[in-house]
Coordinates of C-alpha atoms in Angstrom, one line a residue:
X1 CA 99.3 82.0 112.9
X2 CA 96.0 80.4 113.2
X3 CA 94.3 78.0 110.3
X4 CA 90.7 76.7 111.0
X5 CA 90.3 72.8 109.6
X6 CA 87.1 71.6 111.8
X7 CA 85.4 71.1 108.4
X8 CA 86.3 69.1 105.1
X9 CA 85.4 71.9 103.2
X10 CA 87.0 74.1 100.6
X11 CA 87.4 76.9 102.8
X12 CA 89.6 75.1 105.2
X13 CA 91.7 73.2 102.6
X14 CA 93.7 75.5 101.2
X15 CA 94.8 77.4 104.6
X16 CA 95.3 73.5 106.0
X17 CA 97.7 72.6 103.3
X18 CA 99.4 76.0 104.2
X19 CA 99.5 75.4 107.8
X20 CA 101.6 71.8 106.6
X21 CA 104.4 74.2 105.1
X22 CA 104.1 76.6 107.8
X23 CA 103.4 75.4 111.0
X24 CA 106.2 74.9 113.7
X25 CA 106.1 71.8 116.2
X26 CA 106.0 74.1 119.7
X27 CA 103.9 76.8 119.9
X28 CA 106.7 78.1 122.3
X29 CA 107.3 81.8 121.5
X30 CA 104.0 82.0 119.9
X31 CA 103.4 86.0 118.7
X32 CA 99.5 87.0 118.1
X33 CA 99.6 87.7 114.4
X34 CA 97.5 91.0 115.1
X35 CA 100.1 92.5 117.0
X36 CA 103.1 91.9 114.7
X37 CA 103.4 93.8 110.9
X38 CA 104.5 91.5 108.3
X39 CA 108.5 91.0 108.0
X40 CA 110.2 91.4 104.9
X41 CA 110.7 88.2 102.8
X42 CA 114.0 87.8 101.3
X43 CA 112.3 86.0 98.1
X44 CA 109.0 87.2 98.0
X45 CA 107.7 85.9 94.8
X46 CA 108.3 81.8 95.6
X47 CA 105.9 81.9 98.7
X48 CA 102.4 80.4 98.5
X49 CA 99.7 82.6 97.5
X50 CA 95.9 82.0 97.8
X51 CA 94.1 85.0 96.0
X52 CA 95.2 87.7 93.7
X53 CA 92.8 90.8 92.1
X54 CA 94.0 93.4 89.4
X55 CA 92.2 96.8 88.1
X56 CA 93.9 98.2 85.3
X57 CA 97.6 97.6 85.3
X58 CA 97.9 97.3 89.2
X59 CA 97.9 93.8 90.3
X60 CA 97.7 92.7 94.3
X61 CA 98.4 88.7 95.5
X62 CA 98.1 88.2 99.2
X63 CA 99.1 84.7 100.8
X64 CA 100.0 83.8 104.6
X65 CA 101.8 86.1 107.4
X66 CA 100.6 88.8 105.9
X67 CA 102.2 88.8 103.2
X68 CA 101.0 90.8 99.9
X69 CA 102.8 91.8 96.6
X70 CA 101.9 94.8 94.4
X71 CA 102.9 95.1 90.9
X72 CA 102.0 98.9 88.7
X73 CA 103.1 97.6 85.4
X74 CA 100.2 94.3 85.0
X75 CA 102.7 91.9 86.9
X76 CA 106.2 92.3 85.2
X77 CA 107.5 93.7 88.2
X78 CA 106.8 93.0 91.9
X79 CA 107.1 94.9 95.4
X80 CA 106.4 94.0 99.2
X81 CA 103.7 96.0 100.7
X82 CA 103.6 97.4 104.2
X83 CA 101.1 95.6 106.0
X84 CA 100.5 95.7 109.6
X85 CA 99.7 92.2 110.5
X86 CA 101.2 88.8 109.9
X87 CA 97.6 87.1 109.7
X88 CA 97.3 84.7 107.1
X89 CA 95.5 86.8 104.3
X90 CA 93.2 84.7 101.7
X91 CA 91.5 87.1 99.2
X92 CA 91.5 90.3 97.9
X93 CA 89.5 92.7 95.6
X94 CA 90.7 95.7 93.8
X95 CA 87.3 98.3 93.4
X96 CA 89.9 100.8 91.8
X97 CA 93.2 101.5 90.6
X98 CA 94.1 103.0 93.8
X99 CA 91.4 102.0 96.6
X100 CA 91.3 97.9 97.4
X101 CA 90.4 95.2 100.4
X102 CA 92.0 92.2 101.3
X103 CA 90.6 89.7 104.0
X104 CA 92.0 86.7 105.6
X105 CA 92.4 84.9 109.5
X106 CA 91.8 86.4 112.3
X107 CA 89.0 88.4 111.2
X108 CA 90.9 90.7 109.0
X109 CA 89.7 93.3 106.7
X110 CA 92.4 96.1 105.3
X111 CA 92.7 98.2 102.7
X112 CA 94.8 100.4 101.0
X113 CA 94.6 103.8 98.7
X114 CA 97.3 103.8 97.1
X115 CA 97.1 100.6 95.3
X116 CA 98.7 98.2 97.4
X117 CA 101.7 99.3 98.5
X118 CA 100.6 99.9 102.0
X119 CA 97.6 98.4 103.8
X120 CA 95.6 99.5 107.0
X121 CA 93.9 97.3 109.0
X122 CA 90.0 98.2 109.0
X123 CA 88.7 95.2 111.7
X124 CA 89.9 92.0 113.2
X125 CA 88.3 89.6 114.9
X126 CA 88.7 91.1 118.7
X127 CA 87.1 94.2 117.2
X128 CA 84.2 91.9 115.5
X129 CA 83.7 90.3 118.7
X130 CA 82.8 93.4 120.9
X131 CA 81.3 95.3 118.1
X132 CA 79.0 93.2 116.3
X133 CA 78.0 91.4 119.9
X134 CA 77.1 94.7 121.2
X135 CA 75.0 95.5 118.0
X136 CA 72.6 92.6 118.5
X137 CA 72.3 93.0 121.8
X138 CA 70.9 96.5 121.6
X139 CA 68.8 95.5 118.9
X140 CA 67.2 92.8 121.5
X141 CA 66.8 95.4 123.6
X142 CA 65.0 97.8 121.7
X143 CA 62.7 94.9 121.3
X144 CA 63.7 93.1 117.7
X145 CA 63.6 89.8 118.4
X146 CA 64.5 89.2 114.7
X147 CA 68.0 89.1 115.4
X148 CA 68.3 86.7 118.4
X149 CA 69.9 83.9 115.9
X150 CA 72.2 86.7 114.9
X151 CA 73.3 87.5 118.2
X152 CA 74.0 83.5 119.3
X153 CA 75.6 83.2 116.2
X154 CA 77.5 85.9 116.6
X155 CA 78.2 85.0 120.1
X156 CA 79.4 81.6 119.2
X157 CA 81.6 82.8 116.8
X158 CA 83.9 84.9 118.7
X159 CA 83.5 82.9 122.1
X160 CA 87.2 81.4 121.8
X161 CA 88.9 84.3 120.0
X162 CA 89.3 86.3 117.2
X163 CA 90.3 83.0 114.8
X164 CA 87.3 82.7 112.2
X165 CA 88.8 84.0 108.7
X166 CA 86.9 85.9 106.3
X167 CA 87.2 83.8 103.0
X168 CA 86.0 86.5 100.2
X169 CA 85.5 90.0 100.0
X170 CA 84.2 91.9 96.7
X171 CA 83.1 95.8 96.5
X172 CA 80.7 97.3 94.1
X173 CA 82.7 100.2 94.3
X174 CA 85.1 102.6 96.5
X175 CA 82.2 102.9 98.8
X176 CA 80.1 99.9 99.0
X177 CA 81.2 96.1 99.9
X178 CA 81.0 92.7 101.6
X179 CA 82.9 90.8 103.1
X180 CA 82.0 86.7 104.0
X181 CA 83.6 83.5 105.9
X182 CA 83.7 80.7 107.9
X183 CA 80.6 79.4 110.1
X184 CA 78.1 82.3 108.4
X185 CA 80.1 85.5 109.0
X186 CA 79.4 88.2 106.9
X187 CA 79.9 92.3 107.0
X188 CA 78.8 95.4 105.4
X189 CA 80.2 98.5 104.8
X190 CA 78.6 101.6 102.9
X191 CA 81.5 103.9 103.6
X192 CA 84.9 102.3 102.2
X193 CA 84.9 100.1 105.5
X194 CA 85.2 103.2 107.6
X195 CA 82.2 101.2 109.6
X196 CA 81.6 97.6 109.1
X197 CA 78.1 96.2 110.2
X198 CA 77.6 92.5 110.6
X199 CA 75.0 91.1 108.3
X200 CA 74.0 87.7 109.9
X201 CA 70.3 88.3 110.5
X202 CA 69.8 89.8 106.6
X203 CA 71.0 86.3 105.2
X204 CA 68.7 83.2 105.2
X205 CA 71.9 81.1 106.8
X206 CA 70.5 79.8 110.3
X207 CA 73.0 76.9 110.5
X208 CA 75.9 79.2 109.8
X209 CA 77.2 77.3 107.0
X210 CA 80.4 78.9 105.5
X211 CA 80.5 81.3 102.8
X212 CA 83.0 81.2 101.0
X213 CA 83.1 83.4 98.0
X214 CA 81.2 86.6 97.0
X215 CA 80.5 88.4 93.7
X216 CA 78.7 90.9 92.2
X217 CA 77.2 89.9 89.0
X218 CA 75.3 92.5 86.8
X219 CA 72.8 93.8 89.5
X220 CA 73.0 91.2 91.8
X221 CA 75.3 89.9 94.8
X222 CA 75.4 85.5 94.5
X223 CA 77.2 84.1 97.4
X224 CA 78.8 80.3 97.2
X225 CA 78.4 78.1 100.6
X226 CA 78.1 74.5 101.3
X227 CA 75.6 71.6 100.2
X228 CA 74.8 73.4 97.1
X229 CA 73.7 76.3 98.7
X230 CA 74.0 79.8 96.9
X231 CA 72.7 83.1 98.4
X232 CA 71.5 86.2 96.1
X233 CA 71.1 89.4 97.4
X234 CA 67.4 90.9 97.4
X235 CA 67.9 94.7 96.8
X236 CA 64.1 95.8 98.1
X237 CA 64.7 93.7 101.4
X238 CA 68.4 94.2 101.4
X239 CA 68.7 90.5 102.5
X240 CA 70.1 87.8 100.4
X241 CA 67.9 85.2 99.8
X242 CA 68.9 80.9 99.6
X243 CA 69.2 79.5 95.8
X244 CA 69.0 75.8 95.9
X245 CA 70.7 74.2 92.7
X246 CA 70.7 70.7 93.3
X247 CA 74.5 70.0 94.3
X248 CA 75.2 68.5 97.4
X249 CA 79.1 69.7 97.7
X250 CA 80.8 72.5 97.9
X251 CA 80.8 75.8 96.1
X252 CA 84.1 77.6 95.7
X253 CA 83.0 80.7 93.6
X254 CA 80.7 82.5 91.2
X255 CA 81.1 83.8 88.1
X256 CA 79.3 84.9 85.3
X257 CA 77.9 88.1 83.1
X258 CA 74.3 89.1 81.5
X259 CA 71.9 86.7 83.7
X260 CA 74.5 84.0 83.0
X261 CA 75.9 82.5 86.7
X262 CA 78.3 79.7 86.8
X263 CA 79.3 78.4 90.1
X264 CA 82.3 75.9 90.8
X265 CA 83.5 73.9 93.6
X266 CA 84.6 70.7 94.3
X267 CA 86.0 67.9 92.2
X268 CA 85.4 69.9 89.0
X269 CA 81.7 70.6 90.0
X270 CA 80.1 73.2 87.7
X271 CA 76.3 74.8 87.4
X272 CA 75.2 76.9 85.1
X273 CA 72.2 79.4 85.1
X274 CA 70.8 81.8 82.6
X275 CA 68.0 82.8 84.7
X276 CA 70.0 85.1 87.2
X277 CA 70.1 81.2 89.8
X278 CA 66.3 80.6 89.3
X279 CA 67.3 77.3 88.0
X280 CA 70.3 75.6 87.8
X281 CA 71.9 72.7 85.3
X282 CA 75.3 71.0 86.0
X283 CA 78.3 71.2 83.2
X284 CA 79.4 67.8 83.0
X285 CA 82.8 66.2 82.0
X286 CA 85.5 68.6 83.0
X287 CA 88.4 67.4 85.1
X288 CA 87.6 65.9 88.5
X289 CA 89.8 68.3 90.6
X290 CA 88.7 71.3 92.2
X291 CA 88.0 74.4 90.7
X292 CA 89.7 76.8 92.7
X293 CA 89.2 80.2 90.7
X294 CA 87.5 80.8 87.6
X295 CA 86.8 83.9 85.7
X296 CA 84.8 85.1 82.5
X297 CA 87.1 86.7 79.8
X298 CA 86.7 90.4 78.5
X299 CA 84.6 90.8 75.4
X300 CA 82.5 87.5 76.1
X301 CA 85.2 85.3 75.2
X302 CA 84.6 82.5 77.3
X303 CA 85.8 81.6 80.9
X304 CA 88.8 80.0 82.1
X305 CA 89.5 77.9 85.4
X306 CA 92.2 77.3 87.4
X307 CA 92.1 74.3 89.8
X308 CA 94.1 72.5 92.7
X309 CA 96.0 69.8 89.8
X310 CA 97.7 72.8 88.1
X311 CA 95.4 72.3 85.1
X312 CA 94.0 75.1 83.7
X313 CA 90.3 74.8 81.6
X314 CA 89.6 77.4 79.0
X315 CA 85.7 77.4 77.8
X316 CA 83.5 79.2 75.5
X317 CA 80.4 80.7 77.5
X318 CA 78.1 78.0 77.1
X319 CA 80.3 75.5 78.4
X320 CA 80.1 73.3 75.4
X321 CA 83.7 72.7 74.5
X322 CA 86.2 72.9 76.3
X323 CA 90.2 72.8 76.2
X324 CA 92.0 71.3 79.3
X325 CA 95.8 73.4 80.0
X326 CA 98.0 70.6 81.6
X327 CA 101.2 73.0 82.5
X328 CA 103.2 69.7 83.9
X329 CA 103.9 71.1 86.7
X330 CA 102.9 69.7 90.3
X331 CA 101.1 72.9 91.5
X332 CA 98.0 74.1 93.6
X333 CA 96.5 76.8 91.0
X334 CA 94.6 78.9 94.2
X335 CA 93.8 81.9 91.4
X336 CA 94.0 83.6 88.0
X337 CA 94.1 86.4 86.4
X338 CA 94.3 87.8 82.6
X339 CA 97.3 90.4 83.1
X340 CA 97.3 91.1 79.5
X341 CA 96.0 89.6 76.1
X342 CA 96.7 85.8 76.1
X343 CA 98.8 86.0 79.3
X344 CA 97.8 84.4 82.8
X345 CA 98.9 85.0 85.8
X346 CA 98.4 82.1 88.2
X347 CA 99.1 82.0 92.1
X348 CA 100.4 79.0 93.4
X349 CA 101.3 76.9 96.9
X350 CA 105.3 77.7 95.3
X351 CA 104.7 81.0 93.9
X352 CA 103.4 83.1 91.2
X353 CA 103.8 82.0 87.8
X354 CA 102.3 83.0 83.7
X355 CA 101.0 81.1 81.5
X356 CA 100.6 81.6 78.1
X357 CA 97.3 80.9 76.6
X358 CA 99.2 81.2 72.8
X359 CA 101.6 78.2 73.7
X360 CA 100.5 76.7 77.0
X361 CA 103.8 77.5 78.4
X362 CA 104.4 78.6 82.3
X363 CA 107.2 80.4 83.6
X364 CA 108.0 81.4 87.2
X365 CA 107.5 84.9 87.2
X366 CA 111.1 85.8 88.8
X367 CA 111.8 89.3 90.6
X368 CA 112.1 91.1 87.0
X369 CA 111.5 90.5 83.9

């Protein structure tokens, strides 16, 4: 297993806290994570989980050593996938019922077509390495000295190994998606990640900060970094361009519909746009904890947030009022979902669990219902 914490930021805290549960003493024995499939886990659904994505009534949480649940029926019941590595695995995004992506340490992209229940692996960081090295460099050749900053970058990046995670990955559909993570990485694919093409000299990112979330919102592609920073893609130079909001922390994620952007981060941060990230005003007052996953609610309901206290916030869409969900329970929320009318399921450092948005009440979700 390998878990990055050079930097206190977001992307590094939640693998750090998992590396605190998992890590042994010796690294005696040690296995590379890319050569092993994932091992069967005698109680699957108490493990830590970090990111979770549903479309329809298929559901997919992924958490570390590979491991990743699948439920058909919107969460009641749960299965272990097939996966073919035991990297830890930190996000996931479902672009169908059938067709998903799920990203993690190690440089790991997979995917699966038949809706979670088995996974290949698409590219890993001794593949990124080689390939996206060898791109730049015959792009130097050819005499585009655009990408020189690209290829040290990239160069940097995989000079000790194929460690650096990818944080995020969202797809726009079955064909077209990104993928982004620590120290500026970030990868294309136009054909279902049968190719992926590194994207570091198409993003205005020359200190490599991290990117740790991305999102498509309406027409556009926002995303989150460090320092405040924001990216949004610009479709005529197919680049994504730097959105400076006034925050000097920590973006964790994007969200929003209709114009409408919210970004989150750290310590309850919040900034709201209605201009598509022209400009940018902070939502002040909500808890002081960070905002691990947030999400805007079908029909224009509102959003809700889940953050690393085990308090979830429920809000209408201008961030006016607000209700704060304390479930009483000592818990890392990591993500959220809306399984079904009034009913959350929320991932957790212990587990998965619902939460009831009727009477506020969490259960463990236990192996059936």
């Amino acid at each position: 297993m390998t878990v990055l914490c050079k930097k206190a930021s977001w992307a590094f805290i939640v693998p750090c806290l998992i590396l605190a549960i998992l890590a042994s003493p010796s690294m005696a024995g040690f296995m590379d994570p890319l050569d092993f499939a994932a091992v069967e886990q005698k109680d699957p659904l108490n493990k830590p989980f970090i990111g979770s994505a549903q479309s329809g009534n298929n559901v997919v949480v992924v958490g570390p050593r590979g491991l990743i649940l699948f439920s058909n029926d919107a969460g009641a019941n749960w299965a272990q996938a097939r996966v073919p590595v035991q990297s830890d695995l930190v996000a996931v995004d479902m672009a169908s019922q059938s067709k998903g992506w799920a990203v993690g340490h190690d440089g790991v992209i997979l995917a699966t077509t038949d809706g979670g229940a088995t996974w290949i692996k698409q590219l890993d960081g001794r593949m990124a390495g080689k390939q996206f090295v060898g791109y730049y460099r015959k792009l130097l050749e050819q005499g585009d000295s655009s990408v020189e900053a690209a290829l040290e970058l990239v160069e940097l990046n995989y000079r000790d190994g194929p460690a650096l995670p990818f944080l995020d990955v969202w797809f726009r559909d079955e064909m077209t998606g990104f993928a982004v993570g620590a120290f500026g990485s970030i990868v294309r694919t136009d054909d279902g990640g049968q190719s992926w093409m590194p994207w570091a000299h198409r993003i205005a990112n020359a200190e490599g900060a991290h990117l740790n979330s991305v999102v498509g919102i309406g027409e556009d592609v926002f995303i989150g970094s460090e320092r405040g920073t924001l990216f949004r893609l610009n479709a005529e130079l197919q680049s994504f361009d730097m959105l400076e909001t006034g925050y000097a922390g920590t973006f964790t994620g994007v969200t929003g519909a209709g114009g409408v952007i919210v970004a989150y981060g750290l310590q309850g941060t919040i900034y709201r746009s209605t201009d598509r990230g022209d400009s940018w005003l902070e939502v002040a007052e909500l808890p002081r904890a960070t905002i691990n996953d947030a999400f805007l609610r079908g029909g224009d309901q509102g959003y809700v947030l889940a953050n690393q206290s085990g308090e979830l916030i429920v809000s209408d869409k201008r961030f006016a009022k607000f209700e704060v969900i304390d479930t009483g329970v000592s818990a890392n929320f990591t993500s959220v979902l809306e399984v079904a009318d009034q009913q959350l399921l929320v991932t957790t450092l212990q587990g998965l669990a619902k939460v009831s948005l009727t009477d506020h009440r969490m259960i463990k979700v236990a192996a059936q219902e």
